[in-house]
Short mmCIF file of C-alpha atoms and ligand atoms in Angstrom, two decimals:
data_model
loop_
_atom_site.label_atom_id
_atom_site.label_comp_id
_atom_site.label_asym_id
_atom_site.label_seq_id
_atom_site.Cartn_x
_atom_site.Cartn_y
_atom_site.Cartn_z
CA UNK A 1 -35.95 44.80 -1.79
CA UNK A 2 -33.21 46.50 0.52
CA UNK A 3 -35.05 47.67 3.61
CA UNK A 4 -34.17 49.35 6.30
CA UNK A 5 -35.53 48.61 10.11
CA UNK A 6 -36.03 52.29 12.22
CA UNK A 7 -36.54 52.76 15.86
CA UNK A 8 -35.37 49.74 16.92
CA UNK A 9 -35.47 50.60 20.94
CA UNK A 10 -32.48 48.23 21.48
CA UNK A 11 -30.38 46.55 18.53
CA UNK A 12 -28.24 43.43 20.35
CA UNK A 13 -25.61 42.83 17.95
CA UNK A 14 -23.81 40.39 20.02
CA UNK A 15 -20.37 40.61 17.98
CA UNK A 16 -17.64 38.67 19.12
CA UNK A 17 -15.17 41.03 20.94
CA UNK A 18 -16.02 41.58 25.28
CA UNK A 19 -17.21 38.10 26.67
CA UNK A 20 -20.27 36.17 27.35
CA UNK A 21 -21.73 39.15 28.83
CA UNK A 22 -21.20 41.84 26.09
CA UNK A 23 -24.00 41.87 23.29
CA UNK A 24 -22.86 45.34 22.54
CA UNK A 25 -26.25 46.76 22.62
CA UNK A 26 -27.25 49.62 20.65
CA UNK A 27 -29.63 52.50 21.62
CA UNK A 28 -32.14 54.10 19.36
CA UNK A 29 -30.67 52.10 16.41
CA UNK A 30 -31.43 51.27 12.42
CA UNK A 31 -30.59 47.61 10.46
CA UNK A 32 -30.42 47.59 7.03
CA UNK A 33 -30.00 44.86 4.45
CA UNK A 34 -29.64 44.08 1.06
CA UNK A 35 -29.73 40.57 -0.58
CA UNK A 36 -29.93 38.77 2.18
CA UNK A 37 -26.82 40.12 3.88
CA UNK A 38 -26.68 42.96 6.63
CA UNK A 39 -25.73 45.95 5.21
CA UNK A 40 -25.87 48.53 8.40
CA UNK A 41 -26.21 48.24 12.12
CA UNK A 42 -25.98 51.22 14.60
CA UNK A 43 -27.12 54.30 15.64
CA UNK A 44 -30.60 55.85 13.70
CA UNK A 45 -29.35 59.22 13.92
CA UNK A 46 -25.73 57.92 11.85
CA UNK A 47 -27.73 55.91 9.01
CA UNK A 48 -25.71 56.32 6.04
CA UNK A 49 -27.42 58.92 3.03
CA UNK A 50 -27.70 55.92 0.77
CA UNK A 51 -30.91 54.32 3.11
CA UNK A 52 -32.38 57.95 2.89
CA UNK A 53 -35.44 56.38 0.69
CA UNK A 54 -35.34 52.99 1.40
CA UNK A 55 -38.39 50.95 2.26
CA UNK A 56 -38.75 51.45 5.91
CA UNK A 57 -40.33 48.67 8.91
CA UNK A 58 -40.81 50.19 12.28
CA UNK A 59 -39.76 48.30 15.14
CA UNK A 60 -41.54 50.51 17.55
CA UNK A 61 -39.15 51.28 19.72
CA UNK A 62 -38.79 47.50 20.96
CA UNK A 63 -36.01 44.96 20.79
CA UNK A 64 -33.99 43.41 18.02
CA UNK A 65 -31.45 40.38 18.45
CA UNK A 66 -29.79 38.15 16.13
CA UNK A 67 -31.74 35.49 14.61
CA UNK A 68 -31.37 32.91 17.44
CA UNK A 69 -29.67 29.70 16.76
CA UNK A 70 -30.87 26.25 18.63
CA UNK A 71 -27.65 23.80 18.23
CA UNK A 72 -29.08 20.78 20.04
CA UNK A 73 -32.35 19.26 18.93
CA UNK A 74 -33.15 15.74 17.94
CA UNK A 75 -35.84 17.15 15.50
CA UNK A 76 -36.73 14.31 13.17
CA UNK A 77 -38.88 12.19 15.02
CA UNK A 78 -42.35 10.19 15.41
CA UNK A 79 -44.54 9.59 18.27
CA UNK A 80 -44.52 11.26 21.67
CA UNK A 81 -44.08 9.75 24.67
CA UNK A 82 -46.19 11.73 27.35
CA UNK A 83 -47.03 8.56 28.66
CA UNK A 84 -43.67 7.95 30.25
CA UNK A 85 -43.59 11.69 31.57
CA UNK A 86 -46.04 10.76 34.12
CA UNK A 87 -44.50 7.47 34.79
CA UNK A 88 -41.14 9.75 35.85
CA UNK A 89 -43.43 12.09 37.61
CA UNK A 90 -44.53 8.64 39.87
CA UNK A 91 -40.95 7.41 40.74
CA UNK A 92 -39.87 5.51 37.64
CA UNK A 93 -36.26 6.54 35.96
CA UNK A 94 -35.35 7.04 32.85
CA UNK A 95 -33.11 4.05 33.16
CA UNK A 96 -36.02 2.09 34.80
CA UNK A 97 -38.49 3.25 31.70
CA UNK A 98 -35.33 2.57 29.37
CA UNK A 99 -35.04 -1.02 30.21
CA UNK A 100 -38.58 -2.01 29.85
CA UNK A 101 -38.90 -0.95 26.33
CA UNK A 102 -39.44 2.62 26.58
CA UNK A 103 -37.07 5.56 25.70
CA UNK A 104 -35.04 5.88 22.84
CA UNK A 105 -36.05 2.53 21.83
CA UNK A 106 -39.82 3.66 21.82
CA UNK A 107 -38.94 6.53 19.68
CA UNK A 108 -37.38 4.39 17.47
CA UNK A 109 -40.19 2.51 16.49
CA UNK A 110 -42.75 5.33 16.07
CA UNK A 111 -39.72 6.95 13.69
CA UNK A 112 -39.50 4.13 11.74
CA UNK A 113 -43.05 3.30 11.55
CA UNK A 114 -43.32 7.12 10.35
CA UNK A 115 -43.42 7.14 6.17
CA UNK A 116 -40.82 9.79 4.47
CA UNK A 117 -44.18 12.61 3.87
CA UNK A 118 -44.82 12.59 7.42
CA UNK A 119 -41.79 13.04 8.95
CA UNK A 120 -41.29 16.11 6.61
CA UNK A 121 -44.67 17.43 7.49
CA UNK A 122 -43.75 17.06 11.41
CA UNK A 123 -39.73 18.44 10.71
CA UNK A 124 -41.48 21.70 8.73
CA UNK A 125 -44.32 21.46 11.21
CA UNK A 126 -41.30 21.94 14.32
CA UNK A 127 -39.34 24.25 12.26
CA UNK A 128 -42.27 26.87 11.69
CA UNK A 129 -43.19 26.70 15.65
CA UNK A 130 -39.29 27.21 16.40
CA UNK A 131 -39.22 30.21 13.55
CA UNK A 132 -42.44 31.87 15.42
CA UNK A 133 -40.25 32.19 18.68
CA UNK A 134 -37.28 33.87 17.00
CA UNK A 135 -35.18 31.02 15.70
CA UNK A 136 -33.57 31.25 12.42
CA UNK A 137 -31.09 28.30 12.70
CA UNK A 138 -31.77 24.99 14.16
CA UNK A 139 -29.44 21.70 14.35
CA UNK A 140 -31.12 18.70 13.61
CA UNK A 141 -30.08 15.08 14.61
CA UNK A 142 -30.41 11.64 13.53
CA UNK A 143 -30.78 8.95 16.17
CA UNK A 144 -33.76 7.55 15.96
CA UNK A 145 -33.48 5.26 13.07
CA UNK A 146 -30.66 3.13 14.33
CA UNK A 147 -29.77 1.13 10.76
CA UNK A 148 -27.92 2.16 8.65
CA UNK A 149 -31.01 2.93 6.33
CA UNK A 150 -33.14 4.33 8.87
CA UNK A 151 -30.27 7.14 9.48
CA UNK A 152 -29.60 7.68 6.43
CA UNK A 153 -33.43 7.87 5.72
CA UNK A 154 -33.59 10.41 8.54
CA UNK A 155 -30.91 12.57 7.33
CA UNK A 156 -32.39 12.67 3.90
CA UNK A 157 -35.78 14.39 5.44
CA UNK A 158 -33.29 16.44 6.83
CA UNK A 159 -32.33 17.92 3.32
CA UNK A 160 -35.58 17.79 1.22
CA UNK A 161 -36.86 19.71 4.28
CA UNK A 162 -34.71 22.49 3.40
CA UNK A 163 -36.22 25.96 2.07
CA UNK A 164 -36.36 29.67 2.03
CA UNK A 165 -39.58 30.21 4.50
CA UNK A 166 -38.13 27.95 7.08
CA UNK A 167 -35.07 28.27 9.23
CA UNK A 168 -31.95 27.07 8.09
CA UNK A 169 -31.09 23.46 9.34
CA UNK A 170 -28.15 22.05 10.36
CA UNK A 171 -27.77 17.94 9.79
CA UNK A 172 -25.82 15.83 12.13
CA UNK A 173 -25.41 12.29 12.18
CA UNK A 174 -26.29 10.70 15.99
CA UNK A 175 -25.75 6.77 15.03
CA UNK A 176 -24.59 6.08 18.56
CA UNK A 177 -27.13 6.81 20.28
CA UNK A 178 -28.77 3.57 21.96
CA UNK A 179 -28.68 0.02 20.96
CA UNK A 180 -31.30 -0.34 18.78
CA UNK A 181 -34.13 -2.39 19.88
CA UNK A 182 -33.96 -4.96 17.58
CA UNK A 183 -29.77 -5.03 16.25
CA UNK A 184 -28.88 -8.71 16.90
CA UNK A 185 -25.58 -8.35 18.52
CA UNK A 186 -23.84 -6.57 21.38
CA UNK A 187 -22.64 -2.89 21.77
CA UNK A 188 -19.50 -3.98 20.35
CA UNK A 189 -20.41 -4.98 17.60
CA UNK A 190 -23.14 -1.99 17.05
CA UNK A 191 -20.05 0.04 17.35
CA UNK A 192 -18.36 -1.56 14.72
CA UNK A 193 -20.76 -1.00 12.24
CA UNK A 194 -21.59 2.43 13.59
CA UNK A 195 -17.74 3.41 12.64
CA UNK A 196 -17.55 1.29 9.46
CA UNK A 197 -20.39 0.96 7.91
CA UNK A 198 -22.60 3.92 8.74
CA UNK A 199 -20.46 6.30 9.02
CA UNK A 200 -19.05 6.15 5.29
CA UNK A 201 -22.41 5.78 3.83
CA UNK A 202 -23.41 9.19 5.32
CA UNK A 203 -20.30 10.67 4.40
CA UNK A 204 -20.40 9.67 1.10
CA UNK A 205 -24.16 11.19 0.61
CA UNK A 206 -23.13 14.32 1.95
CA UNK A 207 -26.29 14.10 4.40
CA UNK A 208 -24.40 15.07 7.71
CA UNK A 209 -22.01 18.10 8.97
CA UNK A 210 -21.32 17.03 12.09
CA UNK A 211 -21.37 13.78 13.93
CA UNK A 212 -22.64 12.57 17.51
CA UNK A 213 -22.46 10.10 20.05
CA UNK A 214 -24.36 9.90 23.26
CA UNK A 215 -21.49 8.93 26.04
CA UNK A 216 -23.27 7.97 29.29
CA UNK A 217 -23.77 5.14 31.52
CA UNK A 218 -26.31 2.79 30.02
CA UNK A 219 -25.37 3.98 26.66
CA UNK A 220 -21.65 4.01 25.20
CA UNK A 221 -18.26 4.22 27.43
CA UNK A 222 -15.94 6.96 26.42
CA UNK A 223 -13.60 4.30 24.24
CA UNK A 224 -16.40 3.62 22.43
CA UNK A 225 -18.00 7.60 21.63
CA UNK A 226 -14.23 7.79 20.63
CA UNK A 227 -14.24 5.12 18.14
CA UNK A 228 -17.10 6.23 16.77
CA UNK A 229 -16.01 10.25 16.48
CA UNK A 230 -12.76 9.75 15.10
CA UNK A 231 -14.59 7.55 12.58
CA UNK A 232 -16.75 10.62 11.65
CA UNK A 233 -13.72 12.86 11.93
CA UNK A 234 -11.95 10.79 9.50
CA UNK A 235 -14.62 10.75 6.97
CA UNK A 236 -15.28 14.69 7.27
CA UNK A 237 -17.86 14.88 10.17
CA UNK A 238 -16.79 17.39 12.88
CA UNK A 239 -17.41 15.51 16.25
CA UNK A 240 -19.32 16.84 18.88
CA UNK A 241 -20.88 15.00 22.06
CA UNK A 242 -23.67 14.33 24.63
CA UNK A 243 -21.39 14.68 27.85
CA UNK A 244 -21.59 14.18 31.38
CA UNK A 245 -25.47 14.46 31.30
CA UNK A 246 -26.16 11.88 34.20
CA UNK A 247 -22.33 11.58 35.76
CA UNK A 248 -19.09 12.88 35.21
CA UNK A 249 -17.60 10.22 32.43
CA UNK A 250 -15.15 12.46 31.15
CA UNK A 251 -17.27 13.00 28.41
CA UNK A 252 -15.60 17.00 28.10
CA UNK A 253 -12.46 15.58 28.33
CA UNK A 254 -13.23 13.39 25.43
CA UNK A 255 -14.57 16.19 23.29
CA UNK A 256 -11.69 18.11 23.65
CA UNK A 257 -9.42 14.73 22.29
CA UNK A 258 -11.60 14.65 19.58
CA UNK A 259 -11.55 17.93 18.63
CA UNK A 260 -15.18 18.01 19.09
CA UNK A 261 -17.11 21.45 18.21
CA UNK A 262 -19.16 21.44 21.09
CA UNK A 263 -19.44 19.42 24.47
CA UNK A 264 -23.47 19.08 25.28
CA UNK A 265 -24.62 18.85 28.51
CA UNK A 266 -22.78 18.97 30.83
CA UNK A 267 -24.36 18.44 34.17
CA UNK A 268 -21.82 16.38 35.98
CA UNK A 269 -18.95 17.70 33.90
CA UNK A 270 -16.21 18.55 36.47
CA UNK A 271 -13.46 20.97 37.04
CA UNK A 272 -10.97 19.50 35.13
CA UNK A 273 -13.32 18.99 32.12
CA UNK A 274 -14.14 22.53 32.47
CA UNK A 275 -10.69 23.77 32.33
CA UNK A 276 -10.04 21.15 29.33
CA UNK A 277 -12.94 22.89 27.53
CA UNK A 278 -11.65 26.45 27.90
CA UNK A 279 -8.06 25.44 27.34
CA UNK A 280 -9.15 24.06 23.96
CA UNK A 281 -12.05 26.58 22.55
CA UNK A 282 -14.92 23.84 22.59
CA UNK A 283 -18.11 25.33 23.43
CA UNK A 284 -19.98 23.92 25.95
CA UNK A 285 -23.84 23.51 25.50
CA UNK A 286 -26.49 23.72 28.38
CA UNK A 287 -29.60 22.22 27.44
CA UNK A 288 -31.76 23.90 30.73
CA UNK A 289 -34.78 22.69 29.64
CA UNK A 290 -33.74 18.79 29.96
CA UNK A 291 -32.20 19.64 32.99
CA UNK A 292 -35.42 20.79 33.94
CA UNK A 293 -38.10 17.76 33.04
CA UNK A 294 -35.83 15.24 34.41
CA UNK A 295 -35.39 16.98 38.13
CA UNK A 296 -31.94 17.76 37.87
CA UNK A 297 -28.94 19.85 39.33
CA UNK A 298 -28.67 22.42 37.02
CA UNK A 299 -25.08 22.65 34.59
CA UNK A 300 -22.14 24.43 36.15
CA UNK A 301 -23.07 27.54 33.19
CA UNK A 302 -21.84 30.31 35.44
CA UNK A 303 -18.24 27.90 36.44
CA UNK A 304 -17.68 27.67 32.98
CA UNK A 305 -18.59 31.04 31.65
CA UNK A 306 -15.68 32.31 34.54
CA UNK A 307 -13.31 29.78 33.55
CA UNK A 308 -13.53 31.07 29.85
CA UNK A 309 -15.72 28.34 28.57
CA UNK A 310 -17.85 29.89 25.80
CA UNK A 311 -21.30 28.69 26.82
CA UNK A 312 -23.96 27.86 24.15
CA UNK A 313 -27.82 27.33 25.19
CA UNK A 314 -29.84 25.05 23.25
CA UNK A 315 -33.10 23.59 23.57
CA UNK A 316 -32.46 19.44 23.67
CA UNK A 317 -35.74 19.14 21.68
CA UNK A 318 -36.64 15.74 21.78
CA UNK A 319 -39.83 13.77 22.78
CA UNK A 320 -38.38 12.37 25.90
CA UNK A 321 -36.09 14.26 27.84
CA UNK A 322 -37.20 18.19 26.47
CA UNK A 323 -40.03 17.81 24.92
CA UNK A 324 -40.65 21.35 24.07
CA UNK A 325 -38.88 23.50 21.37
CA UNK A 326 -39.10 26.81 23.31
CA UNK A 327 -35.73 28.18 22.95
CA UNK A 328 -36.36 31.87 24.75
CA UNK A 329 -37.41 29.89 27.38
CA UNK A 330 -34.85 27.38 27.72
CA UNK A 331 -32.59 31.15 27.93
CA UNK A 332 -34.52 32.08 30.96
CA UNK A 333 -34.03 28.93 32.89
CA UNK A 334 -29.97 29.39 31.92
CA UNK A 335 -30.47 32.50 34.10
CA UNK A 336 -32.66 31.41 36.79
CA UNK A 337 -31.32 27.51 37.11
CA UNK A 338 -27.56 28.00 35.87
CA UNK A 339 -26.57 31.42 36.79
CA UNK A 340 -26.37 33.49 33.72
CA UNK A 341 -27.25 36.83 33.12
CA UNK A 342 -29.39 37.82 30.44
CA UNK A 343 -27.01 39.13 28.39
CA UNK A 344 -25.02 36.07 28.53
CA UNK A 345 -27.92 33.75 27.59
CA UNK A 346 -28.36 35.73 24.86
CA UNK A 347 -24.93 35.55 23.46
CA UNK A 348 -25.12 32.15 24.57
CA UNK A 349 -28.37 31.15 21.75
CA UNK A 350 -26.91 33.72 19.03
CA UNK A 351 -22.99 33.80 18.39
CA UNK A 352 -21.74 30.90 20.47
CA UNK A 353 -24.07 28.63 19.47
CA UNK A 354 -23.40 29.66 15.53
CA UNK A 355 -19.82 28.76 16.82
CA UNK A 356 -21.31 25.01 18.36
CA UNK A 357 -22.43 24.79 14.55
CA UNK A 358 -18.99 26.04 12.94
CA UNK A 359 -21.03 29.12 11.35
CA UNK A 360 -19.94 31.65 13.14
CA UNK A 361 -18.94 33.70 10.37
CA UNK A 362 -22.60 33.33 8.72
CA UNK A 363 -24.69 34.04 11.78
CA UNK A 364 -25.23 34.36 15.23
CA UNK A 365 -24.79 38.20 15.58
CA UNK A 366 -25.54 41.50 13.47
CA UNK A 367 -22.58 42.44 11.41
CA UNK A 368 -22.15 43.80 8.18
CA UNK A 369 -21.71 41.16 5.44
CA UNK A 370 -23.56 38.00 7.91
CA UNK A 371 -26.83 36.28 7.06
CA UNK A 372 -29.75 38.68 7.30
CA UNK A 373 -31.41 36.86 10.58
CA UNK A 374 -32.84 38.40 13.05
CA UNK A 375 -35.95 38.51 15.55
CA UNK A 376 -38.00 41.67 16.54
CA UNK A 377 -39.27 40.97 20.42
CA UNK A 378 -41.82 42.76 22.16
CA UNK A 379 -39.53 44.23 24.95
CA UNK A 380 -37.45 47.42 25.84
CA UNK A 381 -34.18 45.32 26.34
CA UNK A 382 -32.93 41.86 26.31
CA UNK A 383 -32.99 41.75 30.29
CA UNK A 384 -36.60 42.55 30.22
CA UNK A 385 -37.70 39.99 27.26
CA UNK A 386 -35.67 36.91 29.55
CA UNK A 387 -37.32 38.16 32.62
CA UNK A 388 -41.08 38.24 31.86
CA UNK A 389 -41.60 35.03 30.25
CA UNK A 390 -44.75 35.11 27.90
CA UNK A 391 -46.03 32.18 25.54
CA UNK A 392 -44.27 33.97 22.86
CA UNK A 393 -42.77 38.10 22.85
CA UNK A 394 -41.68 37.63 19.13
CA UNK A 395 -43.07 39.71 17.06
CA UNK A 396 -41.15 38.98 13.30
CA UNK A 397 -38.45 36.76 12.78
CA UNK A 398 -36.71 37.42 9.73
CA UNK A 399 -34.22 34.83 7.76
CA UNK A 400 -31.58 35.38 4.89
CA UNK A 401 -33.44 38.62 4.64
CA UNK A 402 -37.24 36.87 4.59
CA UNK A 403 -39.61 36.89 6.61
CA UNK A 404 -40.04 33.45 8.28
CA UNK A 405 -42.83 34.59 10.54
CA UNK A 406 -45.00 37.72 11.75
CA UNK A 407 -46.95 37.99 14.58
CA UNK A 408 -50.95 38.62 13.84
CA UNK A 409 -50.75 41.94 16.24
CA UNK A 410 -47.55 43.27 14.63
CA UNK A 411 -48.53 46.85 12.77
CA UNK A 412 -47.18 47.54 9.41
CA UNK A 413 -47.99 44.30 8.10
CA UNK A 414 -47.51 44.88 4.44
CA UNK A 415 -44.46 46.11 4.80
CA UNK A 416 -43.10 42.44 6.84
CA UNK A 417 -45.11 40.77 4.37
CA UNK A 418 -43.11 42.15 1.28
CA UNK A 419 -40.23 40.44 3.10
CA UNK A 420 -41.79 37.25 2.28
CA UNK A 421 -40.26 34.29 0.23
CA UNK A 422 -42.16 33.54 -2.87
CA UNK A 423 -44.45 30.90 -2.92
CA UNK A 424 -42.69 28.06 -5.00
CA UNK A 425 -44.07 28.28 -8.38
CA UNK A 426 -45.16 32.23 -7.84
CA UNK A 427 -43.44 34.73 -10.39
CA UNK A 428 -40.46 36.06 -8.78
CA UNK A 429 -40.93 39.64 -7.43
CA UNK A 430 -40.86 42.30 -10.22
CA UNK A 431 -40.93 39.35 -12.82
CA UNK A 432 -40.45 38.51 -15.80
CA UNK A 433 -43.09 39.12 -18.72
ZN1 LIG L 501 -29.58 15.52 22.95
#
């Protein structure tokens, strides 16, 4: 099937060349594919001959954007821990709730107490709500095992999670990421076996992409993030970091020494850490929505965007901090907390965060040759979908060319639904005898 998509009201293709700010919106526009791959993107009335007779979707007139792209979620784990939201809501801290057995450390047990079925069900379970609301790419961390087999375990629901209907996902290896409850020695020593031990054997699998490490007060100093990302580094894992979240601890700084892909965070980062990041290309991520549930000062997103910082926006997606996977809306509080615009938070979840993820050249905007991802939204322009927030505007979201999820009010059904991935097993479309 090579379709085309008509009367799109406003095709964002968010290509590289203008800025944050510059999705390069299209009026009155067509997007074509074929295999997988965009084939066209621009005006209707200047479709090329060749899509004269091509199977044809109607977007109604509304919006289209690039498939959007969340590159900062701790995805694999088990329990919840609502029970700690309202003890933050009464006074408590997280460091408070941290040191009596909560936190991380509570995650960590429900994760590990979680067989290998179940955490697939909940990872495909995540990754269908995340597709529904327009997300065709979604980094996933480790972090909640904390042993070596527990990550490694982690990372391998990671890959056998993997498939056609469901957005593509992006592995990365968080072994620093607390002390784990129950490891017998001292941070040191954690560290140790972090960089020497844990890191190879995920290398080696090929389970991970990119490693992490979670640099903060009350979890690892600088020195030791750095030890543990040049570790990575050395064994093929591009670093990238959770920075200056709760104070400045030259956490950007560090990412740019690195040669992190991405500096996450960012709350406290400072000026100098800002002009590091620009002066080096690392993106820096905003994760508004933690920002948010923990009562803080929003990131310096609108600092950083002016100093030439591309900005990324990403959800956090984790049971304690964010617990909520809603990446449009996670945009909108970039532009009401941070001070971006729009346009920028859209550029911000599409092409910049396919650049946090090193994939630039596969996704993140609409350009001939890139993946086939994209989401139709029930708006006349991108300013309008971040403004009135709704449960969910997304009407289709379509990956590598399939449809990953259709809206039960969205007209022309059969045609989305012949963009649909065979069920495994099914005949392949115009099969064989
Ligand atoms: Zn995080």
């Amino acid at each position: 099937v090579s379709p085309v998509l008509r009367n799109v009201g406003t095709l964002a293709t968010c290509r590289d060349a203008g800025g944050q700010g510059e999705v390069h919106p299209v009026r009155d526009a067509a997007l074509a594919w074929r295999d997988g791959r965009v084939a066209w993107a621009g005006p209707e009335a200047e479709l090329p001959s060749e899509w004269a007779d091509a199977p044809s979707l109607d977007a109604g007139g509304r919006t289209v954007v690039p498939g959007l792209v969340d590159c900062h979620t701790h995805l694999a784990f088990g329990g919840w821990r609502a029970g700690e939201f309202v003890r933050r809501i009464r006074g408590e801290s997280y460091g408070e709730i941290a040191r009596s057995g909560g936190g991380i450390a509570a995650t960590v047990r429900a994760t590990r107490a979680a067989g290998d079925d179940e955490l697939r069900e909940l990872c495909r379970g995540r990754l269908r709500e995340m597709a529904s609301l327009g997300v065709t790419t979604v980094e996933g961390k480790s972090g909640y095992g904390l042993s070596r087999e527990e990550e490694l375990r982690i990372l391998r629901v990671y890959r056998d999670v993997a498939g056609a209907a469901l957005p593509r996902l992006v592995p990365t290896f968080l072994g620093a990421h607390a002390l784990p409850p129950d490891f017998g020695g001292d941070r040191e020593e954690l560290v140790a076996e972090v960089a020497g031990e844990w890191t190879p054997a995920v290398a080696e699998a090929g389970l991970a992409r990119f490693c992490d490490a979670f640099v903060e007060e009350g979890a690892f100093t600088p020195e030791e993030g750095r030890r543990v990302l040049e570790a990575g580094a050395a064994h093929g894992l591009t670093p990238r970091l959770h920075a200056d979240q709760l104070s400045d601890s030259g956490g950007a700084e560090l990412a740019v020494e690195v040669g992190a892909a991405s500096a996450d965070h960012l709350e406290h980062v400072s000026a100098a850490g800002i002009r590091a990041l620009a002066d080096a290309g690392v993106v820096g991520v905003v994760l508004p929505l933690a920002g948010l549930y923990l009562g803080q000062d929003p990131a310096p997103a609108r600092a950083m965007v002016e100093a030439g910082v591309r900005v990324a926006v990403a959800t956090d997606f984790n049971p304690g901090t964010a617990p909520s996977a809603h990446l449009p809306l996670a945009m909108t509080l970039a532009c009401v907390r941070e001070g971006l615009t729009p346009a920028e938070a859209l550029k911000g979840a599409t092409l910049h965060a396919a650049t946090a993820l090193r994939l630039e050249g596969e996704v993140g905007s609409l350009e001939p040759g890139k993946s086939a991802d994209f989401a139709l939204v029930d708006a006349p322009d991108v300013d309008h979908w971040l403004y009135h927030h709704r449960a969910n505007a997304c009407l289709a979201t379509v990956g590598r060319g399939r449809l990953l999820y259709r809206s039960p009010g969205l007209a022309g059904a059969e045609g989305w639904e012949a963009l649909a991935a065979p069920e495994p097993g099914a005949p392949a479309a115009g099969g064989s005898p």
